PDB file of C-alpha atoms in Angstrom:
ATOM      1  CA  MET A  29       0.048   0.170  -0.088  1.00  0.00           C
ATOM      2  CA  THR A  30       1.170   3.418  -0.827  1.00  0.00           C
ATOM      3  CA  PRO A  31       0.848   6.123   1.511  1.00  0.00           C
ATOM      4  CA  THR A  32      -1.385   9.137   0.613  1.00  0.00           C
ATOM      5  CA  ASN A  33       0.014  12.266   1.471  1.00  0.00           C
ATOM      6  CA  THR A  34      -1.394  15.625   0.269  1.00  0.00           C
ATOM      7  CA  GLY A  35       1.462  17.610   1.936  1.00  0.00           C
ATOM      8  CA  ASP A  36       4.660  18.927   0.655  1.00  0.00           C
ATOM      9  CA  THR A  37       6.783  15.752  -0.231  1.00  0.00           C
ATOM     10  CA  SER A  38       9.926  17.779  -0.531  1.00  0.00           C
ATOM     11  CA  ASP A  39      10.093  17.808   3.256  1.00  0.00           C
ATOM     12  CA  PRO A  40      10.598  14.350   4.684  1.00  0.00           C
ATOM     13  CA  ALA A  41       9.661  15.364   8.104  1.00  0.00           C
ATOM     14  CA  ALA A  42       6.436  17.142   7.175  1.00  0.00           C
ATOM     15  CA  ALA A  43       5.548  13.867   5.112  1.00  0.00           C
ATOM     16  CA  PHE A  44       6.286  11.685   8.122  1.00  0.00           C
ATOM     17  CA  ALA A  45       4.147  13.960  10.299  1.00  0.00           C
ATOM     18  CA  THR A  46       1.039  13.656   8.328  1.00  0.00           C
ATOM     19  CA  SER A  47       1.361  10.239   6.777  1.00  0.00           C
ATOM     20  CA  ALA A  48      -1.620   7.836   7.163  1.00  0.00           C
ATOM     21  CA  ALA A  49       0.659   4.910   6.407  1.00  0.00           C
ATOM     22  CA  PRO A  50       0.113   2.760   9.319  1.00  0.00           C
ATOM     23  CA  ALA A  51       3.751   2.075  10.261  1.00  0.00           C
ATOM     24  CA  ASP A  52       4.287   5.873  10.288  1.00  0.00           C
ATOM     25  CA  VAL A  53       1.175   6.497  12.756  1.00  0.00           C
ATOM     26  CA  VAL A  54       2.560   3.589  14.901  1.00  0.00           C
ATOM     27  CA  ARG A  55       5.940   5.227  14.749  1.00  0.00           C
ATOM     28  CA  ARG A  56       4.715   8.577  15.975  1.00  0.00           C
ATOM     29  CA  GLN A  57       2.873   6.907  18.850  1.00  0.00           C
ATOM     30  CA  TYR A  58       6.212   5.467  20.140  1.00  0.00           C
ATOM     31  CA  LEU A  59       7.951   8.973  19.419  1.00  0.00           C
ATOM     32  CA  ALA A  60       5.402  10.777  21.208  1.00  0.00           C
ATOM     33  CA  SER A  61       5.298   8.168  24.198  1.00  0.00           C
ATOM     34  CA  ALA A  62       9.235   8.278  24.580  1.00  0.00           C
ATOM     35  CA  ALA A  63       8.972  12.201  24.527  1.00  0.00           C
ATOM     36  CA  GLY A  64       6.288  12.176  27.248  1.00  0.00           C
ATOM     37  CA  ASP A  65       3.899  14.023  24.790  1.00  0.00           C
ATOM     38  CA  LEU A  66       0.503  12.769  25.755  1.00  0.00           C
ATOM     39  CA  GLU A  67      -1.157  15.141  23.427  1.00  0.00           C
ATOM     40  CA  ALA A  68       0.790  14.108  20.283  1.00  0.00           C
ATOM     41  CA  LEU A  69       0.224  10.449  21.367  1.00  0.00           C
ATOM     42  CA  ARG A  70      -3.535  11.105  21.742  1.00  0.00           C
ATOM     43  CA  ALA A  71      -3.373  12.547  18.027  1.00  0.00           C
ATOM     44  CA  THR A  72      -2.547   8.849  17.043  1.00  0.00           C
ATOM     45  CA  LEU A  73      -5.370   7.236  18.620  1.00  0.00           C
ATOM     46  CA  ALA A  74      -8.959   6.978  17.017  1.00  0.00           C
ATOM     47  CA  ALA A  75     -12.044   8.337  19.050  1.00  0.00           C
ATOM     48  CA  ASP A  76     -13.116   4.732  19.609  1.00  0.00           C
ATOM     49  CA  VAL A  77      -9.580   3.059  20.139  1.00  0.00           C
ATOM     50  CA  GLU A  78      -9.507  -0.310  22.004  1.00  0.00           C
ATOM     51  CA  TRP A  79      -6.120  -0.470  23.983  1.00  0.00           C
ATOM     52  CA  THR A  80      -5.591  -3.902  25.609  1.00  0.00           C
ATOM     53  CA  GLU A  81      -2.747  -4.342  28.151  1.00  0.00           C
ATOM     54  CA  MET A  82      -1.966  -8.008  28.607  1.00  0.00           C
ATOM     55  CA  ALA A  83      -3.530  -9.963  31.364  1.00  0.00           C
ATOM     56  CA  GLY A  84      -0.975 -10.424  34.307  1.00  0.00           C
ATOM     57  CA  PHE A  85       0.404  -6.824  33.405  1.00  0.00           C
ATOM     58  CA  PRO A  86       0.105  -4.533  36.327  1.00  0.00           C
ATOM     59  CA  LEU A  87      -2.269  -2.383  34.178  1.00  0.00           C
ATOM     60  CA  ALA A  88      -4.283  -5.113  32.699  1.00  0.00           C
ATOM     61  CA  GLY A  89      -7.365  -4.354  30.857  1.00  0.00           C
ATOM     62  CA  THR A  90      -8.990  -2.699  27.772  1.00  0.00           C
ATOM     63  CA  TYR A  91      -9.034   1.086  27.771  1.00  0.00           C
ATOM     64  CA  ARG A  92     -11.061   3.147  25.598  1.00  0.00           C
ATOM     65  CA  THR A  93     -10.817   6.821  24.147  1.00  0.00           C
ATOM     66  CA  PRO A  94      -7.579   8.592  23.713  1.00  0.00           C
ATOM     67  CA  ASN A  95      -7.916  10.177  27.100  1.00  0.00           C
ATOM     68  CA  GLY A  96      -8.853   6.998  28.796  1.00  0.00           C
ATOM     69  CA  VAL A  97      -5.555   5.203  27.129  1.00  0.00           C
ATOM     70  CA  THR A  98      -3.321   8.156  28.538  1.00  0.00           C
ATOM     71  CA  ALA A  99      -4.856   8.301  31.804  1.00  0.00           C
ATOM     72  CA  ASN A 100      -5.023   4.782  32.636  1.00  0.00           C
ATOM     73  CA  VAL A 101      -1.917   3.451  31.020  1.00  0.00           C
ATOM     74  CA  MET A 102       1.042   6.296  30.065  1.00  0.00           C
ATOM     75  CA  GLU A 103       0.204   8.537  33.234  1.00  0.00           C
ATOM     76  CA  GLN A 104       0.030   5.406  35.631  1.00  0.00           C
ATOM     77  CA  LEU A 105       3.380   3.988  34.120  1.00  0.00           C
ATOM     78  CA  GLY A 106       4.894   7.539  34.915  1.00  0.00           C
ATOM     79  CA  LYS A 107       3.721   7.234  38.504  1.00  0.00           C
ATOM     80  CA  GLU A 108       5.270   3.821  39.354  1.00  0.00           C
ATOM     81  CA  TRP A 109       8.334   3.765  36.858  1.00  0.00           C
ATOM     82  CA  ASP A 110      11.255   6.068  36.034  1.00  0.00           C
ATOM     83  CA  ASN A 111      12.158   6.653  32.546  1.00  0.00           C
ATOM     84  CA  TRP A 112       9.536   4.080  31.101  1.00  0.00           C
ATOM     85  CA  THR A 113      10.170   3.507  27.360  1.00  0.00           C
ATOM     86  CA  ALA A 114       9.050   1.383  24.677  1.00  0.00           C
ATOM     87  CA  HIS A 115      12.027   0.734  22.243  1.00  0.00           C
ATOM     88  CA  ASP A 116      10.524  -0.066  18.986  1.00  0.00           C
ATOM     89  CA  ASP A 117      12.776  -1.824  16.791  1.00  0.00           C
ATOM     90  CA  THR A 118      11.177  -4.239  14.181  1.00  0.00           C
ATOM     91  CA  TYR A 119       7.889  -3.549  12.048  1.00  0.00           C
ATOM     92  CA  VAL A 120       6.023  -6.220  10.396  1.00  0.00           C
ATOM     93  CA  VAL A 121       3.363  -4.446   8.325  1.00  0.00           C
ATOM     94  CA  ASP A 122       0.335  -6.174   6.674  1.00  0.00           C
ATOM     95  CA  GLY A 123      -2.106  -3.741   5.290  1.00  0.00           C
ATOM     96  CA  GLU A 124      -3.717  -2.214   8.366  1.00  0.00           C
ATOM     97  CA  ASN A 125      -2.018  -4.448  11.014  1.00  0.00           C
ATOM     98  CA  VAL A 126       1.531  -3.349  12.244  1.00  0.00           C
ATOM     99  CA  VAL A 127       3.233  -5.689  14.861  1.00  0.00           C
ATOM    100  CA  VAL A 128       6.262  -4.286  16.708  1.00  0.00           C
ATOM    101  CA  LEU A 129       8.758  -6.072  18.319  1.00  0.00           C
ATOM    102  CA  ALA A 130      10.132  -3.829  21.089  1.00  0.00           C
ATOM    103  CA  ARG A 131      11.796  -3.699  24.714  1.00  0.00           C
ATOM    104  CA  TYR A 132      10.524  -1.989  27.672  1.00  0.00           C
ATOM    105  CA  THR A 133      13.122  -0.327  29.985  1.00  0.00           C
ATOM    106  CA  ALA A 134      12.617   1.317  33.282  1.00  0.00           C
ATOM    107  CA  VAL A 135      13.288   1.435  36.787  1.00  0.00           C
ATOM    108  CA  ASN A 136      10.628   0.926  39.416  1.00  0.00           C
ATOM    109  CA  LYS A 137      10.157   3.776  41.663  1.00  0.00           C
ATOM    110  CA  ALA A 138       9.528   1.631  44.761  1.00  0.00           C
ATOM    111  CA  THR A 139      11.926  -1.086  44.398  1.00  0.00           C
ATOM    112  CA  ARG A 140      14.663   0.739  42.316  1.00  0.00           C
ATOM    113  CA  LYS A 141      14.745  -2.441  40.535  1.00  0.00           C
ATOM    114  CA  PRO A 142      15.319  -2.132  36.542  1.00  0.00           C
ATOM    115  CA  ILE A 143      13.444  -3.870  33.813  1.00  0.00           C
ATOM    116  CA  ASN A 144      14.693  -4.645  30.211  1.00  0.00           C
ATOM    117  CA  VAL A 145      11.971  -6.972  28.740  1.00  0.00           C
ATOM    118  CA  ARG A 146      11.298  -7.939  25.177  1.00  0.00           C
ATOM    119  CA  VAL A 147       7.521  -7.157  24.078  1.00  0.00           C
ATOM    120  CA  ALA A 148       5.421  -7.320  20.915  1.00  0.00           C
ATOM    121  CA  HIS A 149       2.665  -5.004  20.169  1.00  0.00           C
ATOM    122  CA  HIS A 150      -0.200  -5.482  17.597  1.00  0.00           C
ATOM    123  CA  PHE A 151      -1.740  -2.464  16.116  1.00  0.00           C
ATOM    124  CA  VAL A 152      -4.723  -1.906  13.812  1.00  0.00           C
ATOM    125  CA  VAL A 153      -4.446   1.469  12.126  1.00  0.00           C
ATOM    126  CA  ARG A 154      -7.489   2.830  10.137  1.00  0.00           C
ATOM    127  CA  GLY A 155      -7.911   6.299   8.594  1.00  0.00           C
ATOM    128  CA  GLY A 156      -4.567   7.387   9.873  1.00  0.00           C
ATOM    129  CA  ARG A 157      -5.551   6.494  13.496  1.00  0.00           C
ATOM    130  CA  ILE A 158      -4.676   3.514  15.644  1.00  0.00           C
ATOM    131  CA  VAL A 159      -8.059   1.806  16.377  1.00  0.00           C
ATOM    132  CA  ARG A 160      -7.008  -1.321  18.404  1.00  0.00           C
ATOM    133  CA  PHE A 161      -3.802  -2.155  20.158  1.00  0.00           C
ATOM    134  CA  GLU A 162      -2.806  -5.477  21.871  1.00  0.00           C
ATOM    135  CA  GLN A 163       0.382  -5.923  24.135  1.00  0.00           C
ATOM    136  CA  PHE A 164       2.381  -9.304  24.541  1.00  0.00           C
ATOM    137  CA  VAL A 165       5.059  -9.336  27.441  1.00  0.00           C
ATOM    138  CA  ASP A 166       6.718 -11.474  29.878  1.00  0.00           C
ATOM    139  CA  THR A 167       4.477  -9.980  32.875  1.00  0.00           C
ATOM    140  CA  ALA A 168       6.347 -12.050  35.564  1.00  0.00           C
ATOM    141  CA  LEU A 169       9.592 -10.014  34.656  1.00  0.00           C
ATOM    142  CA  VAL A 170       7.751  -6.682  35.245  1.00  0.00           C
ATOM    143  CA  ARG A 171       6.025  -7.890  38.323  1.00  0.00           C
ATOM    144  CA  GLU A 172       9.200  -9.020  39.730  1.00  0.00           C
ATOM    145  CA  ALA A 173      10.658  -5.736  39.216  1.00  0.00           C
ATOM    146  CA  MET A 174       7.974  -4.174  41.304  1.00  0.00           C
ATOM    147  CA  THR A 175       8.189  -6.854  44.197  1.00  0.00           C
ATOM    148  CA  ASP A 176      10.937  -6.446  47.066  1.00  0.00           C
ATOM    149  CA  ALA A 177      12.822  -9.568  47.821  1.00  0.00           C
ATOM    150  CA  GLY A 178      12.134 -10.450  51.258  1.00  0.00           C
TER     151      GLY A 178
END
């Protein structure tokens, strides 16, 4: 699928910023998350987004609406972790489906234990917005970092 862009294609940054190509939309979401720019992150999400954090993950559940996602996921991660970052490295794109292999890094604020765990994210992008997200992660490693040895 060729991305449709009505902007000035002579400026690659402007083209990326307005691209409706599924991988570009997902990449903008990761960049906004890493920068802590929740407004930009919400701009990548459809009004009726369904965002699912895996069972066993501390924030497990399905969240809806851009504000619901950022309030219940990103803002909560910021309360419990220092420097929570999803490092996206491999994209597999099939039409509106984007699977990203990534890594979470952070330090738990309560225990001071770090994490460095591989994850997979499945996004569905339609009309230039993320309509669905599902997380796959080794939840035991995340919970272990949140638990004091004792």
